[in-house]
Amino acid sequence: MFKSSHLPLEHADKKSWASGGASSSSPMEYPTPLNFYEKPPMFDVKLEQFEQSALDRLRILAEIESCSARGRPWDETKRIVSTLCQKHLRLSSNTAGGDLGIMDTQKEDERRKDHLSHFVLRLAFCRTEDLRQRFITAESTLFRCRFEEATPAERTLLYESRDFKWVKVDDVEKKSLEANLRATLTGFKNIAEQNDAWDRDAFYKVQWSQVPQLVEHRRVFLKKGWAYVPARQQSAIVFREFEVHLRQALNMTNRAMPQMDEDTRLTPIIDHLSQGFLAGVASDWQYEEGDDTTKLRAEQVDEYAKKHWPLCMRSIHDQLKKDHHVKHYGRLYYTLFLKGMKLDINEAIAFWKKSFQGGKVTEDKFNKEYRYNIRHTYGQEGKRANYQAKTCVALLTGDAEYGCPYRFLAPESLQTRLQISYADQGLQSSDIHEILNNKKGSHFNIACTRVFEITHAKYVKKGEGLGQSETVTHPNLYAERSIEFETKKEGPTKVTSKQEDDDLEGIIMQVD
Amino acid sequence: MASDAMDIDGSSPEALRAFYNRLYPFPSIYKWLNQNDQAPSRLFTHREFAFTLPGDIYLRYQSFKDEKEFKAQVLRHVPTRFEIGPQYTFRPRDKKTAKPGTFNPLARELVFDIDMTDYDPIRTCCTDAGICKRCWGFIAAAVHVLEDSIRDQYGYEHLLWVYSGRRGIHLWISDWGAMELSDELRKAIVGWLTVVLPGKDSGKKVNVRSHSKSLPPSIGAVIGHLAEVFDELILETQDVFASTEGYEALLALIPDAALVHTLRSKWVADPSRPSTDKWQDLRQLVKNHKQKALLKSAMEDIVLQYTYPRLDAEVSKHRNHLLKAPFCVHPKTNRICVPVDPKTVDDFDPDEVPTVGQLLLELNNAGKDSAAEDEWKKTSLAPYVEMLEAHTAAIIESKRAIKQEKNGMSW
C-alpha cells in the first residue's frame, strides 16, 4: 500500500522572507552583517519562517561540511559558500547601496533571518557532542567566509561590539621587543615591504590560549603566557572567540532543552532538522511544476534508468524488471521519483502495469489495488496531496531495503551492485576503494557524487560534482543533471523538445 | 653501594611490598596531587590511578578517598608500578554508574615525556633500553630547552622533572593554568615545541622556517645554547659523524650537491676523521660559498635536528593519558623514579639513582631506633623526597597567594 506519510517539511512554501512583525525595530538593530549571535532573537516569528529560515541555513552548512569532506581548498570553499549564500541566506554589506536595489529594510530582513536561523539550528544541534562539534565547525567556517568578505568598517564595528580581551601593545613595548615581533611578520616580498608593515601595523596581546592555532604553528611571539598577535592575524582571535562562545552557548542550550520540549509544535521540526544534518545533506530540491506536456514516456524509462538514474533508483528499477514486483517502499520511492522526472499519471500507470506483467499480480488485482495507489501518489485520490519525490535525507533515513544503497548495503554488496550497474559507464574496480572509503566515513552523498563524476567523466572533472561543485542532495537532481549533460552534448533533437530544454535550464537556475 | 645491595633481591614482590610499606612517600605524593595539605579535594578523590600487576594485569579507574586508602590499596595489590591520570567529573571507581558521555576528564598536570629511544638514530653509545652517562647529554639538553621555553614563553612556574627509571625523563607541570588546559590547547603547546618531526627514518626532519629565512624567535632563543651542546655532545662525546653511516646522514642534510661532493670525496679518503674536523670542513666551505645564507640556515637546522628535544607527543596531548607516578620502581632496573633538579641535570648519573635493594639495605643498617614515620629520611631517598616536598610547598603557596588576591579584589 502507498501510505500517506506525514507531510515532509520540504513542502513548506518558499515564500519570500518577510519581516516577522518587527517593523517597529530600529534600523540599527543589526549595525553590521557580522553577528556574534550573543543575544537570542526577541521578535515574533511565524512557524513557517522558523522552519524555512533554518532549512535555508542548513543547506549552506551541509555544503560547508561537504567541501570539508572533499578537502576543497579554502578559496574554493569560500566561493561555493558565498554563491550559495547569495541564493539562500544573503547578507548584504552596509555599503551595498540603493543602486543595487537593496534597501535598509531589506538588509534588516536579511540580518534578522540570519539571526533567527542560527538560533533555530542551535536548538537542533545542541543535543549530542557530535552534533555540537559539527555545528561549531560549520558555523565557524560560515562566519569566517563572511568576515573575510566584510568591509574594514564592518570589522571595526564588530571589534567594538564586544570585549575580545586583547590589549594593544604600546609603542615602548613594541620597540623593546622589535626583533622578536618582526620575526612574526612573514611572507613579504622584500625587506622594504616588511619595514612598511612593521611601521604601520599594531600588535595585540592576548592570553596564548586565545590563539591556539597561531601558537601551534609558531606564528606569534610568546612571553609569560601572552601571545603577541600582529594586526594582520587579529582575525584568528575573533574566529577562536566565535568558536569558544558558540560552544558555551550550545552547552547552555542543551541544558535548557528539557523546558523547550513542552512546545509540541517545535519538537518535530527540530528533530527533522538534526536528522537532515546527520545524513550530511539538507535538501529541498524541488522540480518545476505546472507544465502538462508529457516529458518522459513509459517506454523510455528503461533506457533512462541505465543511463541517468542514481544507484538508489537504478536498484529499484533493476529489481522491478527482474521480479516484476517491488515492495511498498520501493513503489513509493520510485513512483515519486518518476513523477519528479515528469512521467505523467497515465504514463506512470502504463509503466507500472507493464512492469508487473509476468509476475504474480494479475491485471485485475493491479487495477483494484495498485492503480489507486499510483493515482494517490499523484494526488488524484484521497486527500489529493501533492507528494514530492523523496530527498536524499529521506532515503538515507528511510527504508533499509529501498533507501540509499551507499548507506544501507554492506560494503561487499555495494561493490557488486556498483560494478553491475556502472561498469559499462566507465566505473573501474580501482574507483571502488575511494567510494567505499566515503561510505566508511559516512559521507554517503559524496560517494554518490563521486560515482556521478566517474560515470560522467566526459562532462565533469573530479571535484566538480554535478557541475559547479554541487553535491548530490536529491536523486532527481542527479538524474536531471545527467540528462542535461547528455542533451547539451548531443543536441536537443534526440530525446527532448526545445521546450524541455528551456525547462531544464529553469531547473538548473533554481538549484544552483 | 651496588655491591652491598646484592644481599636483597630488589625485584622480588616482598622487596616491593617492603618498599611501598616503609619507604614510598605516600604523604608527599598525596599533597602534590591534592595541591593542598589539608582535606582531600576532588583533585585527589576524583583522580584516576592505574595499577600494573604481574602477568600484564592492568587495573584502570582506581580512585581513593584519602591518603590512607591510597596506601592501603597499593599494599593490597603491590603493583609493579602505578600511573596517574586526570581528575574526572566523577570518582573513577564509580565510572560504571555514570551516565554515558558524562564521565570526562577535567584537570590534569601538563606532562611531557622524553625517551632515549627517540634518539636512537643519532646516538652512538647505546641502543634501545640502554642508557649511559654519555647519552644522558641528550636528556640534559632537552631539560634545559624545555625549562627555558615553558617558564619564559608560557609563564608556568611549577615544573617537576622525574627520572623515568631507565632511559628517559618526565615533566609534570602543576600550575593551575596548565592543569585546566583542554586537549586542544595541549596539542597547540606540543606543536609549538615540536621541531624535529618524529619517525625512525633519516633525512631532513626540521622544518621551522615557514615563509621566512630566519628562525622563529622561540627557537632563535635557544639555538646558541644548542650549538654548544652540539659541539660537546654530538661532535666530541658521541662523535656522530665518525662512521660512514653517520657522515652520510649529515651530507643528506646539505642542500648543495657540489658541496656534498667535495666533502664526500675528502671523507671517503679518511673515514675516521673526527666529527669535529668534519664539521670544521663544512664550516670552512660555507664561509666562502656564494649561497652562504642558505647553507648557514641548513647548518642551524642540522644543529636542531641533532639536539632539540624530541617529545613523545601523544603523552602530552591528552588529559586522560596516564603517566607513571614519581617514586615508582622501574621493573627492569629496580631504580626509583626520582625527581631531578634541572639546575644540576648535566651532572645527573642514571647509574647513581638508588635501587629498591640498596634502599632496603640502608634501612636495615640504620636500625629500628626511631619512629616508623618517614623512614625514607634514613636512606638516600631523602634528598629526592625533600625535592618533591619543596615543589609542593611552592604550589600550595602560590595557590594561597592567588586566593588572597581574589579575596582582596572582591573586598
mmCIF file of N, CA, C and O in Angstrom, chain A residues 87-131:
data_model
loop_
_atom_site.group_PDB
_atom_site.id
_atom_site.type_symbol
_atom_site.label_atom_id
_atom_site.label_comp_id
_atom_site.label_asym_id
_atom_site.label_seq_id
_atom_site.Cartn_x
_atom_site.Cartn_y
_atom_site.Cartn_z
ATOM 1 N N LYS A 87 22.028 33.014 -2.672
ATOM 2 C CA LYS A 87 20.724 32.470 -3.015
ATOM 3 C C LYS A 87 19.844 32.249 -1.791
ATOM 4 O O LYS A 87 18.652 32.539 -1.814
ATOM 5 N N HIS A 88 20.430 31.694 -0.754
ATOM 6 C CA HIS A 88 19.585 31.217 0.344
ATOM 7 C C HIS A 88 19.668 32.033 1.616
ATOM 8 O O HIS A 88 18.781 31.959 2.457
ATOM 9 N N LEU A 89 20.767 32.730 1.803
ATOM 10 C CA LEU A 89 20.926 33.403 3.091
ATOM 11 C C LEU A 89 21.756 34.652 2.865
ATOM 12 O O LEU A 89 22.823 34.822 3.439
ATOM 13 N N ARG A 90 21.220 35.514 2.005
ATOM 14 C CA ARG A 90 22.019 36.660 1.614
ATOM 15 C C ARG A 90 22.173 37.620 2.782
ATOM 16 O O ARG A 90 21.245 37.835 3.556
ATOM 17 N N LEU A 91 23.364 38.173 2.886
ATOM 18 C CA LEU A 91 23.630 39.189 3.888
ATOM 19 C C LEU A 91 24.330 40.330 3.172
ATOM 20 O O LEU A 91 25.513 40.249 2.865
ATOM 21 N N SER A 92 23.599 41.387 2.901
ATOM 22 C CA SER A 92 24.217 42.477 2.153
ATOM 23 C C SER A 92 25.116 43.310 3.052
ATOM 24 O O SER A 92 24.844 43.476 4.237
ATOM 25 N N SER A 93 26.152 43.812 2.423
ATOM 26 C CA SER A 93 27.087 44.662 3.145
ATOM 27 C C SER A 93 26.428 45.999 3.475
ATOM 28 O O SER A 93 25.474 46.420 2.817
ATOM 29 N N ASN A 94 26.965 46.676 4.476
ATOM 30 C CA ASN A 94 26.472 48.007 4.801
ATOM 31 C C ASN A 94 26.603 48.948 3.621
ATOM 32 O O ASN A 94 25.824 49.875 3.472
ATOM 33 N N THR A 95 27.605 48.685 2.788
ATOM 34 C CA THR A 95 27.863 49.599 1.681
ATOM 35 C C THR A 95 27.043 49.267 0.449
ATOM 36 O O THR A 95 27.034 50.022 -0.505
ATOM 37 N N ALA A 96 26.370 48.098 0.454
ATOM 38 C CA ALA A 96 25.537 47.757 -0.700
ATOM 39 C C ALA A 96 24.429 48.789 -0.780
ATOM 40 O O ALA A 96 23.573 48.865 0.093
ATOM 41 N N GLY A 97 24.454 49.595 -1.832
ATOM 42 C CA GLY A 97 23.623 50.793 -1.830
ATOM 43 C C GLY A 97 22.330 50.654 -2.599
ATOM 44 O O GLY A 97 21.957 49.581 -3.064
ATOM 45 N N GLY A 98 21.685 51.784 -2.721
ATOM 46 C CA GLY A 98 20.395 51.834 -3.386
ATOM 47 C C GLY A 98 20.462 51.448 -4.848
ATOM 48 O O GLY A 98 19.495 50.920 -5.390
ATOM 49 N N ASP A 99 21.598 51.707 -5.507
ATOM 50 C CA ASP A 99 21.649 51.394 -6.942
ATOM 51 C C ASP A 99 21.547 49.894 -7.185
ATOM 52 O O ASP A 99 21.188 49.454 -8.258
ATOM 53 N N LEU A 100 21.859 49.098 -6.188
ATOM 54 C CA LEU A 100 21.657 47.655 -6.318
ATOM 55 C C LEU A 100 20.236 47.281 -5.905
ATOM 56 O O LEU A 100 19.856 46.119 -5.911
ATOM 57 N N GLY A 101 19.504 48.247 -5.513
ATOM 58 C CA GLY A 101 18.116 47.998 -5.124
ATOM 59 C C GLY A 101 18.003 47.376 -3.746
ATOM 60 O O GLY A 101 16.999 46.786 -3.400
ATOM 61 N N ILE A 102 19.061 47.487 -2.942
ATOM 62 C CA ILE A 102 18.988 46.895 -1.612
ATOM 63 C C ILE A 102 18.698 47.976 -0.585
ATOM 64 O O ILE A 102 19.528 48.838 -0.314
ATOM 65 N N MET A 103 17.512 47.938 -0.082
ATOM 66 C CA MET A 103 17.096 48.954 0.869
ATOM 67 C C MET A 103 17.518 48.545 2.273
ATOM 68 O O MET A 103 17.775 47.375 2.542
ATOM 69 N N ASP A 104 17.536 49.542 3.146
ATOM 70 C CA ASP A 104 17.888 49.260 4.534
ATOM 71 C C ASP A 104 16.939 48.244 5.163
ATOM 72 O O ASP A 104 17.365 47.377 5.912
ATOM 73 N N THR A 105 15.660 48.361 4.851
ATOM 74 C CA THR A 105 14.704 47.422 5.446
ATOM 75 C C THR A 105 15.010 46.004 4.972
ATOM 76 O O THR A 105 14.891 45.044 5.728
ATOM 77 N N GLN A 106 15.431 45.907 3.732
ATOM 78 C CA GLN A 106 15.750 44.587 3.196
ATOM 79 C C GLN A 106 16.978 44.007 3.917
ATOM 80 O O GLN A 106 17.017 42.831 4.261
ATOM 81 N N LYS A 107 17.956 44.869 4.163
ATOM 82 C CA LYS A 107 19.143 44.416 4.904
ATOM 83 C C LYS A 107 18.752 43.934 6.292
ATOM 84 O O LYS A 107 19.249 42.920 6.780
ATOM 85 N N GLU A 108 17.859 44.698 6.915
ATOM 86 C CA GLU A 108 17.402 44.288 8.239
ATOM 87 C C GLU A 108 16.740 42.920 8.180
ATOM 88 O O GLU A 108 16.953 42.069 9.037
ATOM 89 N N ASP A 109 15.935 42.739 7.139
ATOM 90 C CA ASP A 109 15.255 41.438 6.995
ATOM 91 C C ASP A 109 16.260 40.307 6.816
ATOM 92 O O ASP A 109 16.130 39.245 7.415
ATOM 93 N N GLU A 110 17.255 40.563 5.985
ATOM 94 C CA GLU A 110 18.283 39.543 5.761
ATOM 95 C C GLU A 110 18.973 39.186 7.069
ATOM 96 O O GLU A 110 19.200 38.024 7.380
ATOM 97 N N ARG A 111 19.310 40.237 7.812
ATOM 98 C CA ARG A 111 20.066 40.011 9.044
ATOM 99 C C ARG A 111 19.200 39.343 10.101
ATOM 100 O O ARG A 111 19.675 38.547 10.907
ATOM 101 N N ARG A 112 17.916 39.686 10.062
ATOM 102 C CA ARG A 112 17.015 39.057 11.018
ATOM 103 C C ARG A 112 16.880 37.559 10.698
ATOM 104 O O ARG A 112 16.883 36.713 11.593
ATOM 105 N N LYS A 113 16.794 37.260 9.432
ATOM 106 C CA LYS A 113 16.692 35.852 9.030
ATOM 107 C C LYS A 113 17.960 35.089 9.428
ATOM 108 O O LYS A 113 17.901 33.975 9.941
ATOM 109 N N ASP A 114 19.094 35.728 9.200
ATOM 110 C CA ASP A 114 20.367 35.103 9.581
ATOM 111 C C ASP A 114 20.399 34.833 11.087
ATOM 112 O O ASP A 114 20.772 33.752 11.537
ATOM 113 N N HIS A 115 19.967 35.817 11.836
ATOM 114 C CA HIS A 115 19.956 35.739 13.285
ATOM 115 C C HIS A 115 19.037 34.599 13.747
ATOM 116 O O HIS A 115 19.432 33.711 14.509
ATOM 117 N N LEU A 116 17.819 34.619 13.228
ATOM 118 C CA LEU A 116 16.831 33.616 13.618
ATOM 119 C C LEU A 116 17.301 32.205 13.257
ATOM 120 O O LEU A 116 17.277 31.291 14.085
ATOM 121 N N SER A 117 17.760 32.035 12.027
ATOM 122 C CA SER A 117 18.085 30.686 11.559
ATOM 123 C C SER A 117 19.227 30.084 12.382
ATOM 124 O O SER A 117 19.229 28.897 12.694
ATOM 125 N N HIS A 118 20.185 30.937 12.764
ATOM 126 C CA HIS A 118 21.277 30.440 13.601
ATOM 127 C C HIS A 118 20.720 29.886 14.917
ATOM 128 O O HIS A 118 21.092 28.800 15.355
ATOM 129 N N PHE A 119 19.810 30.625 15.533
ATOM 130 C CA PHE A 119 19.305 30.188 16.832
ATOM 131 C C PHE A 119 18.389 28.975 16.711
ATOM 132 O O PHE A 119 18.349 28.136 17.614
ATOM 133 N N VAL A 120 17.667 28.861 15.619
ATOM 134 C CA VAL A 120 16.834 27.669 15.430
ATOM 135 C C VAL A 120 17.733 26.436 15.343
ATOM 136 O O VAL A 120 17.493 25.412 15.984
ATOM 137 N N LEU A 121 18.810 26.573 14.568
ATOM 138 C CA LEU A 121 19.695 25.412 14.402
ATOM 139 C C LEU A 121 20.431 25.075 15.695
ATOM 140 O O LEU A 121 20.757 23.927 15.944
ATOM 141 N N ARG A 122 20.675 26.077 16.527
ATOM 142 C CA ARG A 122 21.269 25.761 17.833
ATOM 143 C C ARG A 122 20.404 24.753 18.576
ATOM 144 O O ARG A 122 20.909 23.838 19.219
ATOM 145 N N LEU A 123 19.087 24.977 18.505
ATOM 146 C CA LEU A 123 18.178 24.065 19.201
ATOM 147 C C LEU A 123 18.315 22.657 18.651
ATOM 148 O O LEU A 123 18.274 21.669 19.375
ATOM 149 N N ALA A 124 18.490 22.579 17.338
ATOM 150 C CA ALA A 124 18.550 21.263 16.709
ATOM 151 C C ALA A 124 19.884 20.563 16.964
ATOM 152 O O ALA A 124 19.950 19.341 16.996
ATOM 153 N N PHE A 125 20.944 21.340 17.148
ATOM 154 C CA PHE A 125 22.268 20.717 17.186
ATOM 155 C C PHE A 125 22.963 20.771 18.531
ATOM 156 O O PHE A 125 24.168 20.597 18.619
ATOM 157 N N CYS A 126 22.209 21.059 19.584
ATOM 158 C CA CYS A 126 22.881 21.172 20.877
ATOM 159 C C CYS A 126 22.903 19.841 21.614
ATOM 160 O O CYS A 126 23.519 19.713 22.651
ATOM 161 N N ARG A 127 22.265 18.802 21.069
ATOM 162 C CA ARG A 127 21.934 17.691 21.936
ATOM 163 C C ARG A 127 22.978 16.604 22.106
ATOM 164 O O ARG A 127 22.956 15.872 23.076
ATOM 165 N N THR A 128 23.870 16.447 21.147
ATOM 166 C CA THR A 128 24.961 15.491 21.380
ATOM 167 C C THR A 128 26.291 16.183 21.077
ATOM 168 O O THR A 128 26.334 17.176 20.348
ATOM 169 N N GLU A 129 27.354 15.639 21.615
ATOM 170 C CA GLU A 129 28.670 16.226 21.421
ATOM 171 C C GLU A 129 29.035 16.226 19.936
ATOM 172 O O GLU A 129 29.607 17.185 19.414
ATOM 173 N N ASP A 130 28.682 15.156 19.257
ATOM 174 C CA ASP A 130 28.995 15.048 17.835
ATOM 175 C C ASP A 130 28.316 16.178 17.050
ATOM 176 O O ASP A 130 28.951 16.870 16.258
ATOM 177 N N LEU A 131 27.022 16.356 17.313
ATOM 178 C CA LEU A 131 26.292 17.412 16.605
ATOM 179 C C LEU A 131 26.834 18.789 16.960
ATOM 180 O O LEU A 131 26.985 19.639 16.089
#
